Coordinates of C-alpha atoms in Angstrom, one line a residue:
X25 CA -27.6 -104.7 106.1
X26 CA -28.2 -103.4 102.6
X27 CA -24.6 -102.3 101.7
X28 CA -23.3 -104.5 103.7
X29 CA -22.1 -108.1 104.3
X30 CA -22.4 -108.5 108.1
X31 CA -20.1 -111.6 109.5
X32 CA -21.4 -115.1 109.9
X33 CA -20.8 -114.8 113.5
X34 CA -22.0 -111.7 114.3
X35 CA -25.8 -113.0 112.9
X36 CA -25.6 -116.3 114.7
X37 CA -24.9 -113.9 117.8
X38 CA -28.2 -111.6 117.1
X39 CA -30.2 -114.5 116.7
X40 CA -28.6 -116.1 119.4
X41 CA -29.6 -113.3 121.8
X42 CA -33.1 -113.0 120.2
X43 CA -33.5 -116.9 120.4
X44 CA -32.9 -116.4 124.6
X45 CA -35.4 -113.6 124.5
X46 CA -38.4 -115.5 122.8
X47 CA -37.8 -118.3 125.0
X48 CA -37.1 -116.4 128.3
X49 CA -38.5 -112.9 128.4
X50 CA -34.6 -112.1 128.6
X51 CA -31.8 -111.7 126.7
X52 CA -29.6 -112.8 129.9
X53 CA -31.4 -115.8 130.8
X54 CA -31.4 -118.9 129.3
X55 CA -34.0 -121.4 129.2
X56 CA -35.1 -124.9 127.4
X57 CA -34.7 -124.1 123.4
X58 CA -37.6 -126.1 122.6
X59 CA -37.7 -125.7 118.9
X60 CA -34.7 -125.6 116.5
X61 CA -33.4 -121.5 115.3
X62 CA -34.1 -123.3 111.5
X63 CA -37.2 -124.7 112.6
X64 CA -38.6 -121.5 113.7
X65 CA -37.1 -119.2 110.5
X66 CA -39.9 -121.5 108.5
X67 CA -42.6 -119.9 107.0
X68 CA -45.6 -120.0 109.6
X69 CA -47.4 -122.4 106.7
X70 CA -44.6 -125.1 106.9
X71 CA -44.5 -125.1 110.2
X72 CA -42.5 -122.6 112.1
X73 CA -43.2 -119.2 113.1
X74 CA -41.9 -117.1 110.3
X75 CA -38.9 -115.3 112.5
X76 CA -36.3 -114.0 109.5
X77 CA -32.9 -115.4 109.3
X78 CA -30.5 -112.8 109.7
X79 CA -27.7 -114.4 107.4
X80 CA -30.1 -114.7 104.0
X81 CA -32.2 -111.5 104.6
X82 CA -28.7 -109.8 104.6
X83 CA -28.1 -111.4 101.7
X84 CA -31.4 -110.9 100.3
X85 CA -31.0 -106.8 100.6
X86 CA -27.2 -107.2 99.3
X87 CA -28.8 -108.8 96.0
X88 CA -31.4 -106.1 95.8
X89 CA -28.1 -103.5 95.3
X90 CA -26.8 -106.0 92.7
X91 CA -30.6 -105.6 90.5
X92 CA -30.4 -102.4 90.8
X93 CA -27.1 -102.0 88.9
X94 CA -28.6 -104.5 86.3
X95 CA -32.1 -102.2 85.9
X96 CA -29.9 -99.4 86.4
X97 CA -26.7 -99.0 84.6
X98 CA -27.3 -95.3 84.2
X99 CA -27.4 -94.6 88.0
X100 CA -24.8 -92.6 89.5
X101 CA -23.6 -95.6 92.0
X102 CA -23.8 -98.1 88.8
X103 CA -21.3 -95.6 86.5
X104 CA -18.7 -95.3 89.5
X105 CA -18.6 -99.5 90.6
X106 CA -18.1 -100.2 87.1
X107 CA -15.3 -97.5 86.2
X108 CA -13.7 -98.8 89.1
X109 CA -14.0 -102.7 88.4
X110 CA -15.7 -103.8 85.4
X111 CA -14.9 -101.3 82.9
X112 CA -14.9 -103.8 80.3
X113 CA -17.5 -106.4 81.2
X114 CA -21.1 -106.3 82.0
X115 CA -22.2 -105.9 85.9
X116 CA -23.4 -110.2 85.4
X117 CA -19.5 -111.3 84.2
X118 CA -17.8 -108.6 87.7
X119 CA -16.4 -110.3 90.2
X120 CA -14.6 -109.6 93.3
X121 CA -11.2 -109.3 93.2
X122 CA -8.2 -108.9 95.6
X123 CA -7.9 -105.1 96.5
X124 CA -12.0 -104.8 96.8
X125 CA -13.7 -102.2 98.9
X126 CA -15.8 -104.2 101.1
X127 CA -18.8 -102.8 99.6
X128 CA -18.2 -104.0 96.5
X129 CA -17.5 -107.5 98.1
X130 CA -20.6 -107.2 99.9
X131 CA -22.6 -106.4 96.4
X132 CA -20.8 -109.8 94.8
X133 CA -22.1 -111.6 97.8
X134 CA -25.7 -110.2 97.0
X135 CA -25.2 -110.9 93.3
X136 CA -24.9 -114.8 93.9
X137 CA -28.7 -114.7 94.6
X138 CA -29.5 -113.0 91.9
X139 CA -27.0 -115.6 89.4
X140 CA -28.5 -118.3 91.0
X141 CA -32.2 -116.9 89.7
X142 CA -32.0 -114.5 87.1
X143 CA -33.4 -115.8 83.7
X144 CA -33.9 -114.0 80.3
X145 CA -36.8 -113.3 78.5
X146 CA -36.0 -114.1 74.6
X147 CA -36.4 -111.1 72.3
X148 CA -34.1 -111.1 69.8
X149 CA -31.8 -113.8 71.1
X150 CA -28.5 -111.9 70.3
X151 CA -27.6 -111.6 74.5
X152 CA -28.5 -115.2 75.1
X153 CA -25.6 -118.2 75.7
X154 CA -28.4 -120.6 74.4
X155 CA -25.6 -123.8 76.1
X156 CA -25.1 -121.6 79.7
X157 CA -27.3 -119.4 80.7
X158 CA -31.3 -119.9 82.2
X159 CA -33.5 -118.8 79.1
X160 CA -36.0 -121.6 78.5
X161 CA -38.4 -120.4 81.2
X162 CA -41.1 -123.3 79.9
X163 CA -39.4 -125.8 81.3
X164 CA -38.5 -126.9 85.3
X165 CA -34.7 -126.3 84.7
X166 CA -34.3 -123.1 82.2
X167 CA -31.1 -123.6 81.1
X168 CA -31.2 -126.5 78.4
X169 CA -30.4 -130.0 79.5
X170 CA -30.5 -132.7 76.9
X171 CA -28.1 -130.6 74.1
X172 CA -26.9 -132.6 72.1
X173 CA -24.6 -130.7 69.6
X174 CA -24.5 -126.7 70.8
X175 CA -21.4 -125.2 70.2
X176 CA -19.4 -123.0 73.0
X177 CA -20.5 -119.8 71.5
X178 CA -23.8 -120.4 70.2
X179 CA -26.6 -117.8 70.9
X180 CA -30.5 -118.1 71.1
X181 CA -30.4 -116.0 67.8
X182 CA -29.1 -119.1 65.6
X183 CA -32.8 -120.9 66.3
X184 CA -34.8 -118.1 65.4
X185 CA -36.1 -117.0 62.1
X186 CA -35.7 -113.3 61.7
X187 CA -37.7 -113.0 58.2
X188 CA -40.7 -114.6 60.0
X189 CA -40.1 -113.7 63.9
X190 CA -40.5 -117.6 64.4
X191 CA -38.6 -120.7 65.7
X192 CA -36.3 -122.6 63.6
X193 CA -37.7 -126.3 63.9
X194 CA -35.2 -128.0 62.0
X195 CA -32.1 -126.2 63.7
X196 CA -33.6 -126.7 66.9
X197 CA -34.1 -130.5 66.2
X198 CA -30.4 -131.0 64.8
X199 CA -29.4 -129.2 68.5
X200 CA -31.3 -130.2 71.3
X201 CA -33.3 -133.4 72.4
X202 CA -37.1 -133.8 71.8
X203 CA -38.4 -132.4 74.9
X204 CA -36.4 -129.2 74.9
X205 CA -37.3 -128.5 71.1
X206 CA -41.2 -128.5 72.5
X207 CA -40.3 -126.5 76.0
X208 CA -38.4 -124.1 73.0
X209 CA -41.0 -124.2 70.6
X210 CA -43.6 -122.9 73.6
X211 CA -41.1 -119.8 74.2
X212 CA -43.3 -116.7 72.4
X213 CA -41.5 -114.4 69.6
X214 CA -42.4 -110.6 69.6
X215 CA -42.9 -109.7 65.6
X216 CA -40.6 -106.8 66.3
X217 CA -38.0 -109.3 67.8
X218 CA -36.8 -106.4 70.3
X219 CA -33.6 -106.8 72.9
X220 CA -33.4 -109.8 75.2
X221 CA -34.2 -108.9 78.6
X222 CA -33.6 -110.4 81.9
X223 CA -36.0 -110.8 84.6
X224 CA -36.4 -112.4 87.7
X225 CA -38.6 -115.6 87.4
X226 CA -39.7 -115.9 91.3
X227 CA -41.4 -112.9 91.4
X228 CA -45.1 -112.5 89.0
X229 CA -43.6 -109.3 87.9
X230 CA -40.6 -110.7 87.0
X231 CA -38.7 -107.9 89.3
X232 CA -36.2 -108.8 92.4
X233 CA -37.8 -108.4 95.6
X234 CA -35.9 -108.5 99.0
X235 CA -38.9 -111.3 99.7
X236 CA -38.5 -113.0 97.1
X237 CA -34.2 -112.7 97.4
X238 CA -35.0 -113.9 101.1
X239 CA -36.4 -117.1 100.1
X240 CA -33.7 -117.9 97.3
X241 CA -31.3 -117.0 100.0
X242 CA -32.6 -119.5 102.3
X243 CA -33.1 -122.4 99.8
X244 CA -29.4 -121.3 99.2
X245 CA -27.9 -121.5 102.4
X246 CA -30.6 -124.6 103.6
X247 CA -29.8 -127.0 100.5
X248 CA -28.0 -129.4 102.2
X249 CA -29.7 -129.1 105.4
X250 CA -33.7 -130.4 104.1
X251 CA -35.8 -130.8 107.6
X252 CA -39.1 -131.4 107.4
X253 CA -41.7 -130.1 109.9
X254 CA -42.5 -132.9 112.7
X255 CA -46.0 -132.2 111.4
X256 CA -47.5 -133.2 107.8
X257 CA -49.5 -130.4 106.0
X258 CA -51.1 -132.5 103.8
X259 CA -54.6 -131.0 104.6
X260 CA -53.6 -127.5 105.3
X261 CA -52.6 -127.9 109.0
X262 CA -50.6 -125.2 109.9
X263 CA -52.9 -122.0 107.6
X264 CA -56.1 -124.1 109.9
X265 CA -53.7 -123.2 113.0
X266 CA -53.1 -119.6 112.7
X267 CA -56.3 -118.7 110.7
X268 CA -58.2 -120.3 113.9
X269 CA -60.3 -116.6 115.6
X270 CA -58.6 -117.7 118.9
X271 CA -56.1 -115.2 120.8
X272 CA -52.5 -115.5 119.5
X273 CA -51.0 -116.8 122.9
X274 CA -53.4 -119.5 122.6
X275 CA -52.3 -120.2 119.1
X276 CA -48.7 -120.5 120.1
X277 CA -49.5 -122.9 122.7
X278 CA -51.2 -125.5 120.3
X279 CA -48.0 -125.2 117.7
X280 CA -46.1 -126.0 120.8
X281 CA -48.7 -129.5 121.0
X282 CA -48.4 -129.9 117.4
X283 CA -44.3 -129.9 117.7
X284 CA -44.5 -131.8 120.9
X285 CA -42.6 -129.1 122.8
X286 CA -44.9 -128.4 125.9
X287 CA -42.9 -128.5 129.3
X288 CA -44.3 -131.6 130.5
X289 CA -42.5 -134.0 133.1
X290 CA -41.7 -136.3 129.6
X291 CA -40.6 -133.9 128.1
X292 CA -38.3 -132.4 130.9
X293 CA -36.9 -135.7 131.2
X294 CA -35.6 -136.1 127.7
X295 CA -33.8 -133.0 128.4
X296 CA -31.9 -134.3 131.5
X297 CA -34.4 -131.9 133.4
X298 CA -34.5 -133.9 136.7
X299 CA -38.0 -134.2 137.4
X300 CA -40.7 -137.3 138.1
X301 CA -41.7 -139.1 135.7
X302 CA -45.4 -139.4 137.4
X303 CA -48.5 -137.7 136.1
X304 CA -48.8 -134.3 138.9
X305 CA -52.6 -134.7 139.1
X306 CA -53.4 -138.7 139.5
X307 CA -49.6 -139.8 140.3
X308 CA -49.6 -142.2 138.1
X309 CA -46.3 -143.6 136.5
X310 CA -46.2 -141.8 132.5

């Protein structure tokens, strides 16, 4: 999974086979799927149980190969993929291209988590698209969003004072709105203005992680798909849940209450499960 791209199907067939076996004891039986696949991928704190999804942690290894040929362009591995196809271009502008090993079109796949992430740290400014490319890491959104008059090629060097290591305030003003002049003007200089630098904003250390990779993948391949928990967390519900010192079985079985899962006769019966509708201790109609 970390060279390559395994198929679509064939993850939705793993997890199809470890979905039977959490909720069966078997990988040849199948019961009641009480809780949605997606559901249960969540992070134990928002509500699920924190199982991986095979699709984005692929992904998420596959993107950790594409850092390493950024951090890396002295590397062995690095040297021979870009001989081969991106002689002339950096490993951020490569692309896949018809005639592709499938290892290299496994590494492309990987490097759209790291595009859709990957910010730079201003140094110098010279590396920088200052119209295109995520450098304002002050604000929300890091690539710039009210420009008003930035040409095509412009760079982050053009703002920046090199006499003084400082921010140009009135070029800066002439180019982009209010609010991004102040998100700009927040952005430190080094004195010694060294090279730009890329980093990867959702990790502190500003380093790709295959965690970190795993949950861009998922907000990635979940974007259209947004499904909250059945259960607020306003006050900390779910971290209460599985901090509680009570044994883990016991645990499970109150997430099941909180998701409203149990195998109870109403239950049964919203799943065409032919049963009673009667409470089995009093008899009384539910």
């Amino acid at each position: 999974m970390s060279c390559f791209a395994l198929p679509i199907s064939l993850c939705a067939q793993m997890q199809s086979i470890i979905a039977k076996f959490w909720w069966s004891g078997s990988d040849d039986k199948r019961k009641i799927a009480w809780v949605s696949w997606k559901k249960i991928c969540k992070a134990k704190k928002e509500g699920g149980l924190g199982f991986r999804n095979l699709r984005a942690f692929n992904l998420a290894m596959l993107a950790k190969q594409a850092w390493r040929f950024i951090q890396s362009p002295q590397s062995l591995c690095a040297r021979v993929f870009k001989a081969k196809y991106f002689p002339h271009v950096s490993f951020l502008q490569a692309c896949s291209r018809p005639g592709s090993s499938y290892a290299w079109n496994s590494i492309m796949e990987g490097k759209k988590i790291i595009d859709s992430g990957i910010a730079w740290r201003v140094g110098d400014g010279k590396s920088i698209d200052a119209r295109k490319e995520s450098w304002i890491s002050t604000a929300k959104y890091m690539k710039p969003l009210g420009q008003i008059n930035v040409p095509a090629d412009c760079k982050a060097s053009d703002f920046i004072d090199a006499s003084s290591a400082t921010w140009d305030r009135d070029k800066l003003a002439a180019t982009f709105s209010p609010q991004e002049v102040g998100n700009i003007l927040r952005l430190p200089l080094s004195r010694r203005l060294p090279p730009d630098k890329l980093f990867w904003p959702l990790n502190k250390h500003g380093f790709n992680t295959v965690k970190s990779g795993y949950y861009r993948a998922c907000e990635i391949i979940n974007k259209d798909e947004a499904s909250p928990s059945t259960v607020d967390d306003q006050n900390g519900l779910w971290k209460l849940l599985w901090r509680c010192p009570i044994l883990p079985k016991i645990r499970h079985f109150l997430w099941r209450i909180c998701h409203g899962t149990l195998p109870c006769n109403d239950n049964l019966m919203k799943r065409s499960v032919p049963v009673m509708n009667v409470c089995p201790r009093c008899g009384d109609m539910q």
